[in-house]
mmCIF file of C-alpha atoms in Angstrom:
data_model
loop_
_atom_site.group_PDB
_atom_site.id
_atom_site.type_symbol
_atom_site.label_atom_id
_atom_site.label_comp_id
_atom_site.label_asym_id
_atom_site.label_seq_id
_atom_site.Cartn_x
_atom_site.Cartn_y
_atom_site.Cartn_z
ATOM 1 C CA GLY B 232 -33.019 -7.559 -13.965
ATOM 2 C CA ILE B 233 -32.585 -6.302 -17.231
ATOM 3 C CA ALA B 234 -35.514 -5.354 -17.841
ATOM 4 C CA ALA B 235 -35.229 -3.361 -14.005
ATOM 5 C CA THR B 236 -31.391 -1.697 -15.511
ATOM 6 C CA CYS B 237 -33.069 -0.856 -19.422
ATOM 7 C CA TYR B 238 -37.055 1.229 -17.694
ATOM 8 C CA TRP B 239 -34.786 3.043 -15.450
ATOM 9 C CA LYS B 240 -31.829 4.557 -18.530
ATOM 10 C CA VAL B 241 -34.832 5.821 -19.909
ATOM 11 C CA ASP B 242 -36.932 6.910 -16.916
ATOM 12 C CA ARG B 243 -33.535 8.864 -16.425
ATOM 13 C CA ARG B 244 -33.714 11.017 -19.566
ATOM 14 C CA LEU B 245 -37.009 11.363 -18.762
ATOM 15 C CA ILE B 246 -37.410 12.678 -15.416
ATOM 16 C CA MET B 247 -34.047 14.689 -15.862
ATOM 17 C CA SER B 248 -33.599 17.591 -14.228
ATOM 18 C CA ALA B 249 -32.676 21.249 -15.274
ATOM 19 C CA SER B 250 -29.792 21.406 -13.710
ATOM 20 C CA GLU B 251 -27.584 18.256 -15.118
ATOM 21 C CA GLN B 252 -29.265 19.273 -18.961
ATOM 22 C CA PRO B 253 -26.024 20.014 -21.237
ATOM 23 C CA GLN B 254 -25.895 23.673 -22.603
ATOM 24 C CA VAL B 255 -22.776 22.483 -24.560
ATOM 25 C CA VAL B 256 -23.092 18.820 -25.669
ATOM 26 C CA VAL B 257 -19.237 18.324 -27.651
ATOM 27 C CA VAL B 258 -18.517 15.109 -30.786
ATOM 28 C CA GLY B 259 -15.581 14.636 -31.427
ATOM 29 C CA SER B 260 -12.000 12.784 -30.587
ATOM 30 C CA CYS B 261 -10.183 12.312 -27.608
ATOM 31 C CA MET B 262 -7.003 11.699 -27.313
ATOM 32 C CA ILE B 263 -3.606 11.062 -24.882
ATOM 33 C CA ASP B 264 -1.124 14.085 -25.608
ATOM 34 C CA LEU B 265 2.925 12.988 -25.668
ATOM 35 C CA ILE B 266 4.309 16.367 -25.590
ATOM 36 C CA SER B 267 8.154 16.860 -26.229
ATOM 37 C CA TYR B 268 9.744 20.118 -25.530
ATOM 38 C CA THR B 269 12.467 21.482 -26.657
ATOM 39 C CA SER B 270 15.315 23.859 -28.359
ATOM 40 C CA ARG B 271 14.163 23.933 -32.400
ATOM 41 C CA MET B 272 12.338 21.618 -34.373
ATOM 42 C CA PRO B 273 14.407 18.623 -36.406
ATOM 43 C CA LYS B 274 15.391 18.512 -39.582
ATOM 44 C CA PRO B 275 14.498 15.429 -41.314
ATOM 45 C CA GLY B 276 16.194 12.459 -40.458
ATOM 46 C CA GLU B 277 18.127 14.121 -37.792
ATOM 47 C CA THR B 278 18.023 12.992 -33.533
ATOM 48 C CA ILE B 279 18.119 16.009 -31.631
ATOM 49 C CA HIS B 280 17.603 16.102 -27.360
ATOM 50 C CA GLY B 281 14.253 17.468 -26.051
ATOM 51 C CA ARG B 282 14.700 18.517 -22.534
ATOM 52 C CA ASN B 283 11.308 18.203 -20.972
ATOM 53 C CA PHE B 284 8.163 15.468 -21.908
ATOM 54 C CA SER B 285 5.004 15.511 -20.573
ATOM 55 C CA GLN B 286 1.866 14.033 -21.041
ATOM 56 C CA GLY B 287 -2.119 14.807 -20.563
ATOM 57 C CA PHE B 288 -5.754 14.830 -21.818
ATOM 58 C CA GLY B 289 -6.260 16.323 -25.377
ATOM 59 C CA GLY B 290 -8.179 15.765 -28.444
ATOM 60 C CA LYS B 291 -9.214 18.874 -30.109
ATOM 61 C CA GLY B 292 -12.977 17.352 -28.774
ATOM 62 C CA ALA B 293 -11.698 16.452 -25.191
ATOM 63 C CA ASN B 294 -9.877 20.503 -24.976
ATOM 64 C CA GLN B 295 -13.360 22.271 -26.343
ATOM 65 C CA CYS B 296 -15.646 20.201 -23.826
ATOM 66 C CA VAL B 297 -13.432 20.370 -20.802
ATOM 67 C CA MET B 298 -12.519 24.455 -21.531
ATOM 68 C CA ALA B 299 -16.225 24.614 -21.811
ATOM 69 C CA ALA B 300 -16.792 22.660 -18.715
ATOM 70 C CA ARG B 301 -14.416 24.033 -16.921
ATOM 71 C CA LEU B 302 -15.778 27.922 -17.641
ATOM 72 C CA GLY B 303 -19.216 26.045 -16.251
ATOM 73 C CA ALA B 304 -21.184 25.628 -18.362
ATOM 74 C CA ARG B 305 -22.754 21.981 -18.092
ATOM 75 C CA THR B 306 -21.773 20.057 -20.959
ATOM 76 C CA ALA B 307 -21.810 16.336 -22.597
ATOM 77 C CA MET B 308 -19.407 14.169 -24.977
ATOM 78 C CA VAL B 309 -19.897 11.591 -27.480
ATOM 79 C CA ALA B 310 -16.375 9.441 -28.642
ATOM 80 C CA LYS B 311 -14.651 6.478 -28.111
ATOM 81 C CA VAL B 312 -12.206 5.698 -27.054
ATOM 82 C CA GLY B 313 -9.545 2.266 -26.816
ATOM 83 C CA ASP B 314 -10.360 -0.157 -23.463
ATOM 84 C CA ASP B 315 -7.157 0.346 -22.518
ATOM 85 C CA THR B 316 -5.154 2.292 -19.847
ATOM 86 C CA PHE B 317 -6.051 5.341 -21.257
ATOM 87 C CA GLY B 318 -9.146 5.521 -22.550
ATOM 88 C CA HIS B 319 -10.121 4.671 -18.634
ATOM 89 C CA SER B 320 -8.226 6.862 -17.702
ATOM 90 C CA THR B 321 -9.698 9.706 -20.815
ATOM 91 C CA ILE B 322 -12.854 8.945 -19.234
ATOM 92 C CA GLN B 323 -12.235 8.806 -15.438
ATOM 93 C CA ASN B 324 -10.729 12.448 -16.104
ATOM 94 C CA PHE B 325 -14.328 13.477 -17.702
ATOM 95 C CA LYS B 326 -15.675 12.485 -14.270
ATOM 96 C CA ASP B 327 -13.635 14.661 -12.530
ATOM 97 C CA ASN B 328 -13.875 17.563 -14.802
ATOM 98 C CA HIS B 329 -17.849 16.710 -14.275
ATOM 99 C CA ILE B 330 -18.670 15.931 -17.829
ATOM 100 C CA ASN B 331 -22.173 13.772 -18.970
ATOM 101 C CA TYR B 332 -19.134 10.802 -20.552
ATOM 102 C CA GLU B 333 -22.716 8.704 -20.563
ATOM 103 C CA HIS B 334 -23.034 8.742 -24.245
ATOM 104 C CA VAL B 335 -18.496 7.948 -24.215
ATOM 105 C CA GLN B 336 -18.098 4.655 -25.888
ATOM 106 C CA VAL B 337 -15.110 1.884 -25.545
ATOM 107 C CA SER B 338 -14.130 0.006 -27.987
ATOM 108 C CA LYS B 339 -12.692 -3.255 -28.504
ATOM 109 C CA GLU B 340 -11.214 -3.072 -31.408
ATOM 110 C CA SER B 341 -8.866 0.146 -31.295
ATOM 111 C CA SER B 342 -7.316 1.162 -29.387
ATOM 112 C CA SER B 343 -7.033 5.131 -27.347
ATOM 113 C CA GLY B 344 -6.322 7.824 -29.439
ATOM 114 C CA VAL B 345 -3.092 9.763 -29.518
ATOM 115 C CA ALA B 346 -1.073 12.483 -30.436
ATOM 116 C CA ALA B 347 2.756 12.855 -30.230
ATOM 117 C CA ILE B 348 3.591 17.259 -29.518
ATOM 118 C CA THR B 349 7.130 18.853 -30.230
ATOM 119 C CA VAL B 350 7.154 22.451 -28.803
ATOM 120 C CA ASP B 351 9.978 24.308 -29.870
ATOM 121 C CA ASP B 352 11.323 27.523 -27.661
ATOM 122 C CA GLN B 353 9.132 29.465 -29.148
ATOM 123 C CA GLY B 354 5.944 27.760 -28.043
ATOM 124 C CA GLU B 355 5.422 26.899 -31.615
ATOM 125 C CA ASN B 356 3.998 23.381 -32.598
ATOM 126 C CA ALA B 357 3.875 20.035 -34.372
ATOM 127 C CA ILE B 358 1.730 17.785 -34.060
ATOM 128 C CA VAL B 359 1.746 13.682 -35.575
ATOM 129 C CA ILE B 360 -2.287 12.154 -34.250
ATOM 130 C CA VAL B 361 -3.307 8.836 -34.193
ATOM 131 C CA SER B 362 -6.612 8.929 -34.263
ATOM 132 C CA GLY B 363 -7.591 5.191 -32.782
ATOM 133 C CA ALA B 364 -10.504 4.557 -31.440
ATOM 134 C CA ASN B 365 -11.994 7.552 -32.567
ATOM 135 C CA LEU B 366 -12.535 6.533 -36.756
ATOM 136 C CA ASP B 367 -14.003 3.825 -35.087
ATOM 137 C CA LEU B 368 -17.252 6.702 -33.806
ATOM 138 C CA ARG B 369 -20.031 5.945 -36.118
ATOM 139 C CA PRO B 370 -23.350 8.382 -37.006
ATOM 140 C CA SER B 371 -25.404 5.685 -35.227
ATOM 141 C CA ASP B 372 -23.815 6.460 -32.402
ATOM 142 C CA VAL B 373 -24.910 9.969 -33.085
ATOM 143 C CA GLN B 374 -28.305 9.187 -33.470
ATOM 144 C CA GLN B 375 -28.284 7.577 -29.217
ATOM 145 C CA ALA B 376 -26.940 10.293 -28.155
ATOM 146 C CA GLU B 377 -30.471 11.749 -29.492
ATOM 147 C CA SER B 378 -31.213 13.250 -26.228
ATOM 148 C CA LEU B 379 -28.605 14.934 -25.031
ATOM 149 C CA ILE B 380 -27.977 16.715 -28.446
ATOM 150 C CA ALA B 381 -31.737 18.153 -28.079
ATOM 151 C CA MET B 382 -31.490 19.518 -24.896
ATOM 152 C CA ALA B 383 -28.450 21.486 -26.383
ATOM 153 C CA THR B 384 -27.582 24.988 -26.818
ATOM 154 C CA ALA B 385 -24.627 24.210 -28.812
ATOM 155 C CA VAL B 386 -23.126 21.730 -30.430
ATOM 156 C CA VAL B 387 -19.609 20.994 -31.292
ATOM 157 C CA CYS B 388 -18.018 19.576 -33.463
ATOM 158 C CA GLN B 389 -14.216 19.179 -35.280
ATOM 159 C CA LEU B 390 -13.102 16.991 -38.007
ATOM 160 C CA GLU B 391 -10.885 14.502 -35.204
ATOM 161 C CA VAL B 392 -13.861 12.158 -36.259
ATOM 162 C CA ALA B 393 -15.017 10.951 -39.747
ATOM 163 C CA PRO B 394 -16.488 13.283 -41.294
ATOM 164 C CA GLU B 395 -20.224 11.828 -41.686
ATOM 165 C CA VAL B 396 -20.044 12.312 -37.736
ATOM 166 C CA SER B 397 -19.756 15.743 -37.425
ATOM 167 C CA LEU B 398 -22.509 16.007 -40.378
ATOM 168 C CA ALA B 399 -25.080 13.938 -38.530
ATOM 169 C CA ALA B 400 -24.082 15.643 -35.554
ATOM 170 C CA LEU B 401 -23.988 19.220 -37.215
ATOM 171 C CA LYS B 402 -27.688 17.817 -38.787
ATOM 172 C CA LEU B 403 -28.998 16.724 -34.777
ATOM 173 C CA GLY B 404 -27.936 20.432 -33.686
ATOM 174 C CA LYS B 405 -30.068 21.716 -36.053
ATOM 175 C CA LYS B 406 -32.804 20.254 -36.288
ATOM 176 C CA HIS B 407 -33.428 20.489 -32.494
ATOM 177 C CA GLY B 408 -33.002 24.317 -32.616
ATOM 178 C CA ALA B 409 -29.713 24.564 -31.244
ATOM 179 C CA THR B 410 -26.876 26.866 -32.252
ATOM 180 C CA THR B 411 -24.174 24.585 -34.434
ATOM 181 C CA ILE B 412 -20.271 25.420 -33.893
ATOM 182 C CA LEU B 413 -17.438 23.397 -37.157
ATOM 183 C CA ASN B 414 -13.597 23.807 -36.357
ATOM 184 C CA VAL B 415 -12.375 23.031 -39.585
ATOM 185 C CA ALA B 416 -9.414 21.150 -37.795
ATOM 186 C CA PRO B 417 -7.242 19.071 -39.017
ATOM 187 C CA GLY B 418 -7.564 21.202 -42.415
ATOM 188 C CA VAL B 419 -8.834 19.605 -45.219
ATOM 189 C CA PRO B 420 -9.209 20.705 -49.204
ATOM 190 C CA SER B 421 -12.796 20.121 -49.590
ATOM 191 C CA LEU B 422 -15.503 19.850 -47.101
ATOM 192 C CA ASP B 423 -19.905 18.601 -48.296
ATOM 193 C CA PRO B 424 -21.416 21.493 -49.081
ATOM 194 C CA ASP B 425 -24.066 20.323 -45.903
ATOM 195 C CA PHE B 426 -21.212 20.980 -44.087
ATOM 196 C CA TYR B 427 -21.822 24.879 -44.327
ATOM 197 C CA HIS B 428 -25.573 24.588 -44.621
ATOM 198 C CA CYS B 429 -25.740 22.712 -40.782
ATOM 199 C CA THR B 430 -23.115 25.799 -39.210
ATOM 200 C CA ASP B 431 -23.862 28.236 -37.570
ATOM 201 C CA ILE B 432 -20.875 29.499 -37.117
ATOM 202 C CA LEU B 433 -17.520 28.401 -38.327
ATOM 203 C CA CYS B 434 -14.493 28.177 -37.088
ATOM 204 C CA LEU B 435 -10.795 27.856 -38.116
ATOM 205 C CA ASN B 436 -7.438 29.284 -38.127
ATOM 206 C CA GLU B 437 -4.843 31.073 -41.403
ATOM 207 C CA THR B 438 -3.669 27.216 -42.197
ATOM 208 C CA GLU B 439 -7.093 25.535 -41.779
ATOM 209 C CA ALA B 440 -8.662 28.117 -44.035
ATOM 210 C CA MET B 441 -5.626 27.832 -46.592
ATOM 211 C CA MET B 442 -6.259 24.257 -47.176
ATOM 212 C CA LEU B 443 -9.807 24.668 -48.036
ATOM 213 C CA THR B 444 -10.058 28.328 -50.168
ATOM 214 C CA GLY B 445 -6.323 27.581 -51.974
ATOM 215 C CA VAL B 446 -5.446 30.684 -51.426
ATOM 216 C CA LEU B 447 -2.602 32.203 -49.222
ATOM 217 C CA VAL B 448 -3.436 33.197 -45.647
ATOM 218 C CA SER B 449 -0.859 35.945 -43.842
ATOM 219 C CA ALA B 450 -1.987 36.707 -40.337
ATOM 220 C CA SER B 451 0.344 40.037 -40.914
ATOM 221 C CA ASP B 452 -2.256 40.402 -43.643
ATOM 222 C CA LEU B 453 -5.037 41.655 -41.781
ATOM 223 C CA GLU B 454 -7.054 42.717 -45.549
ATOM 224 C CA GLY B 455 -6.114 39.412 -47.484
ATOM 225 C CA ALA B 456 -7.863 37.380 -45.048
ATOM 226 C CA ARG B 457 -10.838 39.604 -45.168
ATOM 227 C CA GLY B 458 -11.484 38.604 -48.474
ATOM 228 C CA VAL B 459 -10.832 34.554 -47.609
ATOM 229 C CA VAL B 460 -13.277 35.084 -44.911
ATOM 230 C CA HIS B 461 -16.000 36.239 -47.481
ATOM 231 C CA ARG B 462 -14.996 33.431 -49.431
ATOM 232 C CA LEU B 463 -15.462 31.111 -47.282
ATOM 233 C CA GLN B 464 -19.023 33.024 -46.617
ATOM 234 C CA ALA B 465 -19.882 32.576 -49.757
ATOM 235 C CA LEU B 466 -20.147 29.005 -49.361
ATOM 236 C CA GLY B 467 -22.905 28.887 -47.028
ATOM 237 C CA ALA B 468 -22.034 29.018 -42.763
ATOM 238 C CA GLY B 469 -24.584 31.783 -41.006
ATOM 239 C CA CYS B 470 -21.184 32.677 -39.561
ATOM 240 C CA VAL B 471 -17.383 32.862 -40.096
ATOM 241 C CA VAL B 472 -14.474 32.950 -37.270
ATOM 242 C CA LEU B 473 -11.301 33.266 -38.240
ATOM 243 C CA THR B 474 -7.908 33.278 -35.527
ATOM 244 C CA LEU B 475 -4.516 34.711 -36.573
ATOM 245 C CA GLY B 476 -3.448 33.482 -34.145
ATOM 246 C CA GLU B 477 -1.243 36.707 -32.295
ATOM 247 C CA SER B 478 -2.555 39.293 -35.112
ATOM 248 C CA GLY B 479 -5.782 38.069 -33.490
ATOM 249 C CA VAL B 480 -9.225 37.021 -34.514
ATOM 250 C CA LEU B 481 -11.266 37.894 -37.936
ATOM 251 C CA PHE B 482 -15.324 37.140 -37.850
ATOM 252 C CA THR B 483 -18.651 37.359 -39.516
ATOM 253 C CA ALA B 484 -21.732 38.224 -37.576
ATOM 254 C CA VAL B 485 -25.432 36.578 -38.141
ATOM 255 C CA GLY B 486 -28.095 38.999 -39.055
ATOM 256 C CA GLU B 487 -25.320 42.056 -39.902
ATOM 257 C CA LYS B 488 -25.334 43.484 -43.376
ATOM 258 C CA GLU B 489 -23.201 41.154 -45.955
ATOM 259 C CA GLY B 490 -19.433 41.831 -46.302
ATOM 260 C CA VAL B 491 -18.638 43.923 -43.193
ATOM 261 C CA VAL B 492 -15.944 41.240 -41.341
ATOM 262 C CA HIS B 493 -14.662 42.867 -37.719
ATOM 263 C CA HIS B 494 -11.389 42.943 -36.129
ATOM 264 C CA CYS B 495 -10.281 41.623 -32.820
ATOM 265 C CA PRO B 496 -6.543 41.926 -31.823
ATOM 266 C CA ALA B 497 -4.792 39.857 -29.843
ATOM 267 C CA GLU B 498 -4.443 39.858 -26.134
ATOM 268 C CA LYS B 499 -0.308 40.226 -26.452
ATOM 269 C CA VAL B 500 1.630 37.761 -23.166
ATOM 270 C CA ASP B 501 4.855 35.733 -22.943
ATOM 271 C CA VAL B 502 3.878 32.873 -25.366
ATOM 272 C CA VAL B 503 5.373 29.479 -23.811
ATOM 273 C CA ASP B 504 2.877 26.503 -25.926
ATOM 274 C CA THR B 505 0.399 27.081 -28.491
ATOM 275 C CA THR B 506 -0.079 23.621 -27.757
ATOM 276 C CA GLY B 507 -4.809 23.451 -27.725
ATOM 277 C CA ALA B 508 -4.969 27.361 -27.962
ATOM 278 C CA GLY B 509 -8.092 26.959 -30.563
ATOM 279 C CA ASP B 510 -9.706 23.848 -28.706
ATOM 280 C CA ALA B 511 -9.610 26.519 -26.039
ATOM 281 C CA PHE B 512 -11.045 29.198 -28.454
ATOM 282 C CA VAL B 513 -13.699 26.916 -29.337
ATOM 283 C CA GLY B 514 -14.597 25.475 -25.845
ATOM 284 C CA ALA B 515 -14.983 29.846 -24.916
ATOM 285 C CA LEU B 516 -16.590 30.492 -27.526
ATOM 286 C CA ALA B 517 -19.198 27.577 -26.717
ATOM 287 C CA TYR B 518 -19.313 28.219 -22.707
ATOM 288 C CA TYR B 519 -20.836 32.007 -23.733
ATOM 289 C CA LEU B 520 -23.075 31.289 -26.462
ATOM 290 C CA ALA B 521 -24.307 29.036 -23.693
ATOM 291 C CA CYS B 522 -24.262 30.832 -20.913
ATOM 292 C CA HIS B 523 -23.861 33.974 -21.814
ATOM 293 C CA ALA B 524 -26.453 34.744 -24.353
ATOM 294 C CA SER B 525 -27.146 38.687 -23.588
ATOM 295 C CA LEU B 526 -23.815 39.602 -24.615
ATOM 296 C CA SER B 527 -23.072 40.713 -28.385
ATOM 297 C CA PHE B 528 -20.657 38.383 -30.029
ATOM 298 C CA GLU B 529 -18.291 40.093 -30.647
ATOM 299 C CA GLU B 530 -18.082 40.683 -27.038
ATOM 300 C CA MET B 531 -18.283 36.494 -26.869
ATOM 301 C CA VAL B 532 -15.316 36.004 -29.701
ATOM 302 C CA ARG B 533 -13.478 38.886 -27.954
ATOM 303 C CA ARG B 534 -14.070 37.496 -24.018
ATOM 304 C CA SER B 535 -12.309 34.291 -26.404
ATOM 305 C CA GLY B 536 -9.833 35.375 -28.014
ATOM 306 C CA VAL B 537 -8.398 36.282 -24.095
ATOM 307 C CA ILE B 538 -9.064 33.275 -22.610
ATOM 308 C CA ALA B 539 -6.951 31.505 -25.511
ATOM 309 C CA SER B 540 -4.500 33.958 -25.017
ATOM 310 C CA LEU B 541 -3.888 33.379 -22.050
ATOM 311 C CA SER B 542 -3.952 29.677 -22.255
ATOM 312 C CA VAL B 543 -0.679 29.253 -24.449
ATOM 313 C CA THR B 544 1.474 31.352 -21.975
ATOM 314 C CA SER B 545 1.145 27.711 -19.595
ATOM 315 C CA LYS B 546 3.174 24.299 -21.220
ATOM 316 C CA GLY B 547 0.626 21.766 -21.716
ATOM 317 C CA THR B 548 -3.390 21.378 -23.481
ATOM 318 C CA GLN B 549 -5.744 21.303 -21.562
ATOM 319 C CA LEU B 550 -2.879 21.102 -18.220
ATOM 320 C CA SER B 551 -2.633 25.165 -19.488
ATOM 321 C CA TYR B 552 -6.492 25.795 -19.104
ATOM 322 C CA CYS B 553 -5.438 27.122 -15.136
ATOM 323 C CA ILE B 554 -9.478 28.854 -14.484
ATOM 324 C CA ASP B 555 -7.340 30.224 -11.738
ATOM 325 C CA LYS B 556 -6.106 32.734 -14.878
ATOM 326 C CA ILE B 557 -9.136 33.965 -15.660
ATOM 327 C CA PRO B 558 -10.299 37.412 -14.611
ATOM 328 C CA LYS B 559 -13.176 37.036 -12.573
ATOM 329 C CA VAL B 560 -15.527 39.880 -15.254
ATOM 330 C CA LEU B 561 -14.789 37.367 -18.474
ATOM 331 C CA LEU B 562 -17.281 35.294 -16.060
ATOM 332 C CA THR B 563 -19.728 37.770 -15.814
ATOM 333 C CA SER B 564 -22.173 38.745 -18.861
#
């Protein structure tokens, strides 16, 4: 019985058909989002009335994986959740989105991660995360998922898990020839130099870029932001993608003349809730890299920006990833 079960697990990987092999593997966080909607952000020491409340699935890793899956990529998630209601419902959410959850483990030591989110009338948000089981994910867990990572076209990481976990995943992705994406979120003041050398696409927003470089980044100052992109590029990443909200995206492209920074303007939309927009962008970019490799990188970035813009027109995080809103032309090569 035990021997047969173990044999089946090994054998299944060996005979996994092309239609089951993941195109996108995400190594990262799972959270439950607890979202309060209010007219404005409270001041320190102040209690204010909220207007509405919702609960949904989140975590940067899970969000990016779900977006790539809903767009049509075959995806797999490597993560840890708690042995609680939130954790078990998160695994069910992966099942419902047809995501390979073989390497989503249940931790006995910690509760599932949660994110307390406040959203104001302008759609801006403030978030406090409690990582919980996300910090129980280890590099050894990533090594156990090497067979999945070896099949992937794109490997995606963020920084809501321990940095050594993300670095291990990026190294494995490079080893097996995948395109590696590092979303530098949440922002950090410094990164191990190995991160840059293992990352094909470094993706971050203006706040995260400012934390990493110590240079003020303003979405209204594109030339200043271009200078920050140059600084980040010089650190060794394959290319840099800097998202600037309603000011669009600045990016460099692999193989192009050094020093060229492109700009993609943002779509004009009515903003309801910006929560998860950055994750929508990263998930969409992974989808295009895996499923529409014939597109130029500039077109992939443009389309990912459009999809992220559409996500801010609805409330919630994964709740706002409504594929029905996305024009079909964006899902063809």
